[in-house]
Short mmCIF file of C-alpha atoms and ligand atoms in Angstrom, two decimals:
data_model
loop_
_atom_site.label_atom_id
_atom_site.label_comp_id
_atom_site.label_asym_id
_atom_site.label_seq_id
_atom_site.Cartn_x
_atom_site.Cartn_y
_atom_site.Cartn_z
CA MET A 8 47.75 112.52 14.86
CA SER A 9 46.00 115.61 15.38
CA THR A 10 42.28 116.50 14.18
CA GLU A 11 43.38 119.24 12.31
CA ARG A 12 45.79 117.46 10.44
CA ILE A 13 43.39 115.21 9.65
CA ALA A 14 40.84 117.80 9.02
CA ALA A 15 43.64 119.54 6.32
CA LEU A 16 44.37 116.23 4.81
CA ARG A 17 40.65 115.76 4.07
CA LYS A 18 40.20 118.92 2.47
CA ALA A 19 43.42 118.47 0.36
CA VAL A 20 41.81 115.37 -0.78
CA GLU A 21 38.43 117.15 -1.97
CA ALA A 22 40.80 119.98 -3.68
CA SER A 23 42.50 116.67 -5.77
CA PRO A 24 40.61 113.80 -5.50
CA ASP A 25 42.91 112.33 -8.52
CA ASP A 26 45.86 112.78 -6.11
CA ASP A 27 46.18 108.82 -4.91
CA MET A 28 49.34 109.34 -2.99
CA LEU A 29 47.44 112.14 -0.73
CA ARG A 30 44.62 110.01 -0.30
CA LEU A 31 46.65 107.21 0.90
CA ILE A 32 48.05 109.51 3.52
CA LEU A 33 44.53 110.69 4.58
CA ALA A 34 43.37 106.84 4.82
CA GLU A 35 46.73 105.86 6.91
CA SER A 36 45.67 109.01 9.36
CA LEU A 37 42.30 107.85 9.66
CA ALA A 38 43.29 104.32 10.83
CA THR A 39 46.05 105.65 13.19
CA ALA A 40 43.70 107.92 14.64
CA GLY A 41 41.15 104.90 15.33
CA ASP A 42 38.81 106.06 12.56
CA ALA A 43 38.66 102.42 10.91
CA VAL A 44 35.17 103.55 8.70
CA GLY A 45 36.50 106.76 7.89
CA ALA A 46 39.78 105.22 6.65
CA LEU A 47 38.02 102.15 4.70
CA ASP A 48 36.23 104.95 2.51
CA GLU A 49 39.62 106.13 1.51
CA TYR A 50 40.80 102.71 1.08
CA ALA A 51 38.12 101.53 -1.26
CA VAL A 52 38.33 104.40 -3.58
CA LEU A 53 41.80 103.63 -3.90
CA LEU A 54 41.28 99.76 -4.57
CA ASP A 55 38.43 100.57 -7.19
CA ARG A 56 40.77 102.68 -8.91
CA GLY A 57 43.46 100.16 -8.56
CA ALA A 58 45.77 102.21 -6.67
CA LEU A 59 46.19 100.48 -3.41
CA PRO A 60 49.62 99.51 -3.39
CA ALA A 61 50.05 95.74 -2.96
CA GLU A 62 52.01 95.98 0.33
CA HIS A 63 48.71 97.32 1.86
CA LEU A 64 46.35 94.81 1.05
CA VAL A 65 46.89 92.45 3.95
CA ALA A 66 46.53 95.52 6.44
CA VAL A 67 43.64 96.73 4.84
CA GLY A 68 41.99 93.50 4.60
CA GLU A 69 42.44 92.76 8.28
CA LEU A 70 40.71 96.66 9.09
CA ALA A 71 37.74 95.48 6.37
CA ALA A 72 37.73 92.42 8.59
CA THR A 73 37.33 94.04 11.83
CA ALA A 74 34.43 96.10 10.53
CA GLU A 75 32.74 93.43 8.91
CA ARG A 76 33.20 94.75 5.53
CA LEU A 77 32.96 91.67 3.54
CA PRO A 78 32.86 92.99 -0.08
CA LEU A 79 35.87 95.54 0.38
CA LEU A 80 37.57 92.49 1.72
CA ARG A 81 37.25 90.56 -1.13
CA GLY A 82 38.44 93.37 -3.20
CA CYS A 83 41.44 93.05 -1.16
CA LEU A 84 41.82 89.27 -1.55
CA GLU A 85 41.08 89.97 -5.62
CA ALA A 86 43.71 92.31 -5.67
CA ALA A 87 46.26 90.21 -3.82
CA ARG A 88 45.26 87.70 -6.57
CA GLN A 89 46.16 89.18 -9.48
CA ALA A 90 49.47 91.13 -8.12
CA GLY A 91 50.44 87.73 -7.17
CA VAL A 92 50.82 88.35 -3.48
CA VAL A 93 50.63 84.54 -2.17
CA GLU A 94 51.31 84.79 1.34
CA GLY A 95 48.99 87.74 1.67
CA THR A 96 46.31 85.93 -0.70
CA GLY A 97 46.00 82.73 1.85
CA ARG A 98 45.76 85.28 4.48
CA LEU A 99 43.36 87.12 2.98
CA GLN A 100 41.17 84.45 2.21
CA GLN A 101 41.10 82.82 5.61
CA LEU A 102 39.52 86.11 7.14
CA VAL A 103 37.11 86.21 4.23
CA ASP A 104 36.21 82.01 5.24
CA GLU A 105 36.29 83.60 8.58
CA ILE A 106 33.25 85.75 8.70
CA VAL A 107 31.29 83.39 5.75
CA THR A 108 31.21 80.71 8.27
CA ARG A 109 30.23 82.92 10.77
CA ARG A 110 27.56 84.95 9.31
CA THR A 111 26.46 81.91 7.25
CA GLY A 112 27.43 78.39 8.99
CA VAL A 113 29.03 77.44 5.57
CA LEU A 114 31.70 75.60 6.43
CA VAL A 115 34.51 76.38 4.18
CA PRO A 116 36.99 73.70 2.28
CA ALA A 117 40.22 74.11 3.97
CA GLY A 118 42.40 75.90 1.70
CA GLY A 119 39.51 78.17 0.36
CA VAL A 120 36.72 78.13 -1.91
CA ASP A 121 39.07 78.25 -5.02
CA PRO A 122 41.49 75.53 -4.37
CA ALA A 123 42.78 73.22 -6.86
CA PRO A 124 40.70 70.53 -7.74
CA MET A 125 42.50 67.95 -5.19
CA GLN A 126 42.06 70.46 -2.36
CA ALA A 127 38.56 70.26 -3.04
CA GLU A 128 38.60 67.27 -1.40
CA VAL A 129 40.23 68.96 1.74
CA LEU A 130 37.52 69.90 3.65
CA ARG A 131 37.15 71.47 7.11
CA GLU A 132 36.71 68.87 9.77
CA SER A 133 32.86 68.02 10.34
CA THR A 134 31.16 65.75 12.13
CA THR A 135 29.95 62.22 10.54
CA PHE A 136 28.22 59.31 11.10
CA ASP A 137 30.66 57.83 13.66
CA ARG A 138 29.97 60.99 16.06
CA VAL A 139 26.60 59.95 16.05
CA GLY A 140 25.20 57.23 18.55
CA GLY A 141 22.64 54.55 17.46
CA MET A 142 20.26 55.58 14.72
CA ASP A 143 21.43 53.03 12.27
CA ASP A 144 17.67 52.88 10.41
CA VAL A 145 17.76 56.72 9.85
CA LYS A 146 21.67 56.44 9.06
CA GLN A 147 20.93 53.93 6.46
CA LEU A 148 17.75 55.40 5.36
CA ILE A 149 20.19 58.81 4.74
CA HIS A 150 22.44 56.82 3.01
CA ARG A 151 19.96 55.42 0.76
CA LEU A 152 17.91 58.63 0.06
CA VAL A 153 20.49 61.27 0.46
CA ILE A 154 24.48 60.26 -0.01
CA LEU A 155 24.14 57.43 -2.43
CA PRO A 156 22.02 59.92 -5.17
CA LEU A 157 24.54 62.41 -4.52
CA SER A 158 27.87 60.20 -4.97
CA ARG A 159 25.88 58.81 -8.53
CA LEU A 160 24.91 61.33 -9.90
CA GLU A 161 25.17 59.78 -13.76
CA LEU A 162 23.49 56.79 -12.64
CA TYR A 163 20.65 58.52 -11.36
CA ALA A 164 20.70 61.14 -14.42
CA LYS A 165 20.68 57.81 -17.30
CA TYR A 166 17.40 56.65 -15.34
CA GLY A 167 16.10 59.67 -15.79
CA ARG A 168 15.19 59.60 -11.91
CA ARG A 169 16.46 62.77 -10.65
CA ALA A 170 18.60 62.91 -7.07
CA GLY A 171 17.28 64.77 -4.32
CA GLY A 172 13.91 66.02 -3.27
CA GLY A 173 14.15 66.70 0.27
CA VAL A 174 14.15 64.95 3.65
CA LEU A 175 12.08 66.66 6.46
CA LEU A 176 13.67 64.84 9.77
CA TYR A 177 11.25 64.96 12.28
CA GLY A 178 10.84 64.19 16.01
CA PRO A 179 11.08 65.30 20.09
CA PRO A 180 13.69 67.57 20.68
CA GLY A 181 17.60 66.55 21.46
CA CYS A 182 17.21 63.16 19.89
CA GLY A 183 20.05 64.47 16.81
CA LYS A 184 18.23 65.86 13.86
CA THR A 185 20.56 68.95 13.60
CA LEU A 186 23.73 66.47 14.68
CA LEU A 187 22.27 64.25 11.89
CA ALA A 188 22.18 66.62 9.23
CA ARG A 189 25.48 68.34 10.25
CA ALA A 190 26.73 64.28 10.09
CA THR A 191 25.34 64.09 6.78
CA ALA A 192 27.33 66.41 5.09
CA GLY A 193 30.55 65.02 7.08
CA GLU A 194 29.70 61.95 5.59
CA CYS A 195 29.38 63.09 2.37
CA GLY A 196 32.78 65.58 2.40
CA LEU A 197 30.61 68.64 1.92
CA PRO A 198 30.08 71.88 2.44
CA PHE A 199 27.05 72.46 5.16
CA VAL A 200 25.28 75.57 4.59
CA ASN A 201 22.99 75.98 7.92
CA VAL A 202 19.97 78.31 7.45
CA ARG A 203 17.98 78.44 11.05
CA ILE A 204 14.53 79.50 9.63
CA GLU A 205 14.26 81.98 12.80
CA ASP A 206 17.57 83.75 11.36
CA VAL A 207 16.14 84.67 8.08
CA MET A 208 12.60 86.08 9.44
CA ASP A 209 12.84 89.54 9.50
CA PRO A 210 9.93 91.84 10.07
CA TYR A 211 10.43 94.56 7.67
CA LEU A 212 8.20 93.80 4.26
CA GLY A 213 9.90 91.32 2.33
CA VAL A 214 13.22 90.75 3.93
CA SER A 215 12.76 87.67 4.90
CA GLU A 216 11.98 86.51 1.62
CA ARG A 217 15.70 88.03 0.03
CA ASN A 218 16.83 86.55 3.12
CA LEU A 219 15.69 83.15 2.38
CA HIS A 220 16.36 83.74 -1.40
CA ALA A 221 19.84 85.00 -0.66
CA ALA A 222 20.53 81.62 1.46
CA PHE A 223 19.51 79.14 -1.32
CA GLU A 224 22.18 81.75 -3.55
CA ARG A 225 24.91 80.81 -0.84
CA ALA A 226 24.32 77.36 -1.31
CA ARG A 227 24.18 76.79 -5.03
CA ALA A 228 27.86 78.91 -4.85
CA SER A 229 28.84 76.20 -2.58
CA ALA A 230 27.03 73.25 -4.27
CA PRO A 231 27.68 70.25 -4.08
CA CYS A 232 26.77 71.12 -0.41
CA VAL A 233 24.27 69.90 2.07
CA LEU A 234 21.42 72.76 2.51
CA PHE A 235 19.80 72.56 5.80
CA LEU A 236 16.51 74.39 6.84
CA ASP A 237 16.65 74.27 10.40
CA GLU A 238 13.68 74.52 12.43
CA LEU A 239 11.06 74.59 9.54
CA ASP A 240 8.17 74.97 12.02
CA ALA A 241 9.18 78.64 12.62
CA LEU A 242 7.46 79.37 9.27
CA ALA A 243 4.37 78.24 10.31
CA PHE A 244 4.92 79.94 13.86
CA ALA A 245 5.02 83.11 11.98
CA ARG A 246 1.96 82.20 10.24
CA HIS A 247 0.13 82.14 13.55
CA LYS A 248 1.23 85.34 15.23
CA HIS A 249 0.90 87.33 11.53
CA GLY A 250 -2.24 86.02 10.66
CA GLY A 251 -1.60 85.64 7.17
CA SER A 252 0.09 86.51 3.69
CA ASP A 253 3.57 87.91 5.06
CA ALA A 254 4.63 84.42 6.34
CA ARG A 255 2.82 82.89 3.37
CA ARG A 256 4.54 84.68 1.09
CA LEU A 257 7.43 82.98 2.84
CA VAL A 258 6.36 79.74 2.35
CA ASP A 259 5.85 80.49 -1.47
CA VAL A 260 9.53 81.45 -1.60
CA LEU A 261 10.46 78.47 -0.21
CA LEU A 262 8.41 76.29 -2.58
CA GLN A 263 9.81 77.89 -5.59
CA GLU A 264 13.09 77.30 -4.53
CA LEU A 265 12.61 73.81 -3.66
CA ASP A 266 11.04 73.55 -7.08
CA ALA A 267 13.96 74.97 -8.81
CA ILE A 268 16.32 72.77 -6.98
CA GLY A 269 14.90 69.48 -9.01
CA SER A 270 14.92 71.21 -12.14
CA GLU A 271 18.00 72.31 -11.84
CA ASN A 272 19.90 68.92 -10.65
CA ASP A 273 22.39 71.39 -9.16
CA GLY A 274 23.77 69.22 -6.47
CA LEU A 275 22.20 70.85 -3.80
CA LEU A 276 21.32 67.89 -1.13
CA VAL A 277 17.85 69.66 1.19
CA LEU A 278 17.85 68.65 4.77
CA ALA A 279 15.02 70.10 6.93
CA ALA A 280 13.92 69.40 10.61
CA THR A 281 11.11 70.27 13.01
CA ASN A 282 9.70 68.85 15.92
CA ALA A 283 6.36 70.26 15.02
CA PRO A 284 5.78 68.45 11.68
CA TRP A 285 1.79 69.10 12.45
CA ASP A 286 2.84 72.59 11.59
CA VAL A 287 4.46 72.35 8.71
CA ASP A 288 2.81 73.46 5.51
CA GLU A 289 0.90 70.03 3.35
CA ALA A 290 2.23 72.02 0.29
CA MET A 291 5.81 71.51 1.28
CA LEU A 292 5.26 67.60 1.48
CA ARG A 293 4.35 67.27 -2.41
CA PRO A 294 6.28 65.22 -4.76
CA GLY A 295 9.59 66.93 -5.47
CA ARG A 296 9.77 69.23 -2.40
CA PHE A 297 10.18 67.31 1.23
CA ASP A 298 9.24 64.00 -0.35
CA ARG A 299 10.54 62.11 2.53
CA VAL A 300 9.72 62.72 5.96
CA VAL A 301 11.63 60.53 8.70
CA PHE A 302 10.86 60.01 12.19
CA VAL A 303 13.79 60.52 14.05
CA PRO A 304 13.35 58.36 17.42
CA PRO A 305 14.30 58.60 20.74
CA PRO A 306 17.02 56.53 21.20
CA ASP A 307 16.48 52.82 22.03
CA GLU A 308 18.80 51.05 24.49
CA ALA A 309 21.14 50.49 22.22
CA ALA A 310 21.47 53.60 20.95
CA ARG A 311 21.65 55.05 24.63
CA ALA A 312 24.70 52.89 25.03
CA SER A 313 26.44 54.16 22.06
CA ILE A 314 25.52 57.78 22.18
CA VAL A 315 27.10 57.85 25.79
CA ASP A 316 29.91 56.36 24.33
CA VAL A 317 30.61 59.00 21.95
CA LEU A 318 29.96 61.52 24.43
CA LEU A 319 32.55 59.90 26.75
CA ARG A 320 35.23 59.58 24.14
CA ASP A 321 37.56 62.23 24.94
CA VAL A 322 36.98 61.55 28.80
CA PRO A 323 38.80 59.35 31.19
CA THR A 324 37.13 57.28 32.46
CA ALA A 325 36.97 54.18 35.25
CA GLY A 326 34.62 50.90 35.56
CA VAL A 327 31.92 52.65 33.08
CA ASP A 328 29.01 49.92 32.43
CA LEU A 329 27.40 51.57 29.09
CA ARG A 330 24.88 49.13 28.98
CA ALA A 331 23.79 49.80 32.58
CA LEU A 332 23.47 53.25 32.40
CA ALA A 333 21.73 52.89 29.08
CA ALA A 334 18.99 50.65 31.01
CA ARG A 335 18.69 53.49 33.82
CA THR A 336 17.59 55.81 31.47
CA PRO A 337 14.47 55.24 29.32
CA MET A 338 13.57 57.19 26.92
CA PHE A 339 16.43 59.90 27.50
CA SER A 340 17.13 62.10 23.95
CA GLY A 341 20.72 62.25 23.41
CA ALA A 342 20.51 65.91 24.62
CA ASP A 343 19.62 64.40 28.08
CA LEU A 344 22.16 62.05 28.36
CA ARG A 345 24.43 64.80 27.16
CA ALA A 346 23.05 66.82 30.29
CA VAL A 347 23.71 63.20 32.57
CA VAL A 348 27.49 63.17 31.30
CA GLU A 349 27.66 67.19 31.89
CA ARG A 350 26.35 66.54 35.35
CA ALA A 351 28.62 63.43 36.51
CA LEU A 352 31.91 65.83 35.10
CA ASP A 353 30.48 68.62 37.19
CA ARG A 354 30.98 66.14 40.29
CA VAL A 355 34.10 65.03 38.76
CA ILE A 356 35.75 68.45 38.45
CA ASP A 357 34.23 69.05 42.17
CA GLU A 358 36.24 66.06 43.36
CA ALA A 359 39.66 67.01 41.49
CA LEU A 360 39.05 70.42 43.35
CA ALA A 361 38.59 69.40 46.86
CA THR A 362 40.99 66.70 47.02
CA GLY A 363 43.75 67.59 44.80
CA GLN A 364 43.43 64.85 42.72
CA GLU A 365 42.25 63.98 39.29
CA PRO A 366 39.89 61.19 39.46
CA PRO A 367 38.66 59.73 36.32
CA LEU A 368 34.87 59.75 35.77
CA SER A 369 33.20 56.53 37.12
CA GLY A 370 29.91 54.67 37.13
CA ALA A 371 28.96 55.79 40.26
CA HIS A 372 29.25 59.37 38.77
CA LEU A 373 26.95 58.68 36.12
CA GLU A 374 24.19 56.89 37.77
CA ALA A 375 23.97 59.81 40.21
CA ALA A 376 23.72 62.31 37.74
CA ALA A 377 21.04 60.08 35.74
CA GLU A 378 18.72 60.14 38.97
CA VAL A 379 18.42 63.61 38.83
CA VAL A 380 17.92 64.02 35.09
CA ARG A 381 14.25 63.83 33.50
CA PRO A 382 13.29 62.48 29.79
CA THR A 383 12.15 65.11 27.72
CA THR A 384 10.94 62.83 25.01
CA LEU A 385 7.73 62.22 26.75
CA ASP A 386 6.09 65.18 26.54
CA TRP A 387 6.38 65.41 22.74
CA LEU A 388 5.39 61.85 22.40
CA HIS A 389 1.93 62.64 24.27
CA ARG A 390 1.48 64.96 22.23
CA VAL A 391 2.12 63.44 18.67
CA ARG A 392 -0.51 60.73 19.89
CA GLY A 393 -3.10 63.42 20.33
CA TYR A 394 -2.05 64.39 16.37
CA ILE A 395 -2.22 60.60 15.06
CA GLU A 396 -6.04 59.63 17.00
CA PHE A 397 -7.69 63.34 15.98
CA ALA A 398 -5.54 64.70 12.91
CA ASN A 399 -6.82 63.45 9.19
CA HIS A 400 -2.97 63.24 8.33
CA SER A 401 -2.62 60.49 10.32
CA GLU A 402 -0.61 58.37 7.61
CA ARG A 403 2.16 61.23 7.66
CA TYR A 404 2.83 59.53 11.09
CA ASP A 405 2.77 55.88 10.88
CA ASP A 406 6.08 55.72 11.82
CA VAL A 407 5.75 57.36 15.03
CA ALA A 408 2.49 55.26 15.20
CA ALA A 409 4.37 52.06 15.11
CA TYR A 410 7.06 53.20 17.58
CA LEU A 411 3.87 54.23 19.93
CA ARG A 412 2.69 50.83 19.76
CA THR A 413 5.57 49.20 20.79
CA LYS A 414 5.30 47.49 24.22
CA ASP A 415 8.16 48.98 26.11
CA VAL A 416 6.64 52.59 24.89
CA ARG A 417 3.28 52.06 25.79
CA ARG A 418 4.58 51.46 29.17
CA ARG A 419 6.96 54.15 29.82
CA MET A 420 3.82 56.88 28.56
CA ALA A 421 1.92 55.07 30.89
CA GLY A 422 3.95 55.08 33.54
N1 ATP B 1 22.81 59.94 18.51
C1 ATP B 1 23.18 60.90 19.22
N2 ATP B 1 24.53 60.81 19.35
C2 ATP B 1 25.70 61.28 20.25
N3 ATP B 1 25.09 62.89 20.79
C3 ATP B 1 23.49 63.12 20.84
C4 ATP B 1 22.97 62.04 19.83
N4 ATP B 1 21.82 62.93 19.81
C5 ATP B 1 21.79 63.82 20.65
N5 ATP B 1 22.93 63.95 20.74
C6 ATP B 1 23.62 65.68 21.85
O1 ATP B 1 22.47 65.98 22.08
C7 ATP B 1 22.55 67.26 21.40
C8 ATP B 1 21.20 67.78 20.66
O2 ATP B 1 21.13 67.03 19.66
P1 ATP B 1 20.05 67.54 18.41
O3 ATP B 1 20.65 69.49 18.70
O4 ATP B 1 20.56 66.96 17.55
O5 ATP B 1 18.76 67.50 18.80
P2 ATP B 1 17.50 67.66 17.91
O6 ATP B 1 16.90 66.82 17.62
O7 ATP B 1 17.80 68.91 16.43
O8 ATP B 1 16.70 68.89 18.87
P3 ATP B 1 15.83 69.79 18.74
O9 ATP B 1 14.52 69.31 17.84
O10 ATP B 1 15.33 70.56 19.85
O11 ATP B 1 16.51 70.74 17.64
C9 ATP B 1 23.67 67.30 20.51
O12 ATP B 1 24.53 67.79 20.04
C10 ATP B 1 24.41 65.90 20.67
O13 ATP B 1 25.32 66.65 21.90
MG1 MG B 2 18.03 71.12 16.31
#
């Protein structure tokens, strides 16, 4: 299509803006010429007027999806529903879900967000507790604090005890806080709304607050669900950096949102994680907000064995002694163990390439890898020990203090 012809069409549309047929031709011409933005603008006008023929809805939706124009895509979906275009509706719903998932980390139920009640049970596959090695204490705690109240809302209501109140997970990096939050959603079969505080933050005045509010709105729209605020310390970091009121306002918005949850009892389960609990605002820890603060320690020996077991689940192995490996990797985090496994797998792949055979992963591969990976939890533990000794709010760290007092840990930290 020549640019002259498009220009002529555009003129004609301007002259008779109510001629839907003409506008449709213009839109299609623009699309064919590769001007998606221009085409979508024309399609949007037609859609608004209810003048976009049903057979065009999927194609327009697909174009809107590639251009990330979610409202327009949603418009196509709605129109397809009303027109009873069954197959098209499925396809458009899928496109909407993809964008929403990508943008927000919300896992949308398979079959869309508007399923029949039975389908509502069918959730997109998600991590569950059996993908999380060890951590039995923490899992049990989460079960009691989070999962049980949610599954027995009526029981809690009867005794006037509201379910929820947020749970704040803290601990050294790489020990499974984020994984555990995901798995909590998976355990409850609920959508998981993941909000990294850093992603919310924006240098423009007021935008961060709006983003945060929007995240809660999104969560409320998919409730019941697990809302996870990851890397909560980013809030405090902002306060240090910008020195004051901006970040303060963001904290205030967060506090308001948290308080609102309590009063509405609306099926929002709030989890948060940080590895800098000393940076988390006191106000955040008041009753009804994050009133449970849970220490996620480095995995103990048994936990390490089961973490490696989880990590090797889909790997062909021969002669791997999980307990021996666990014994050789004191103070390793889950992420450190993953590094060990990945390193070992690299060696196996090197061997496969060199020999043309496909050897299984062996204990020797893992041991060699464990020799070169260093545990990353010790720095954090030294740091928190400093806080416990010198800070005022040491009772917040009772769990950590108890952990640091255990003989084994004392020895490792001295060594
Ligand atoms: N208990 C565990 N079971 C299985 N894998 C684990 C476990 N803990 C950690 N891992 C592995 O380590 C990776 C990092 O864990 P995760 O991101 O959950 O740690 P984190 O505590 O959130 O760390 P950070 O404080 O750095 O955000 C996981 O993706 C997983 O592969
Ligand atoms: Mg994390």
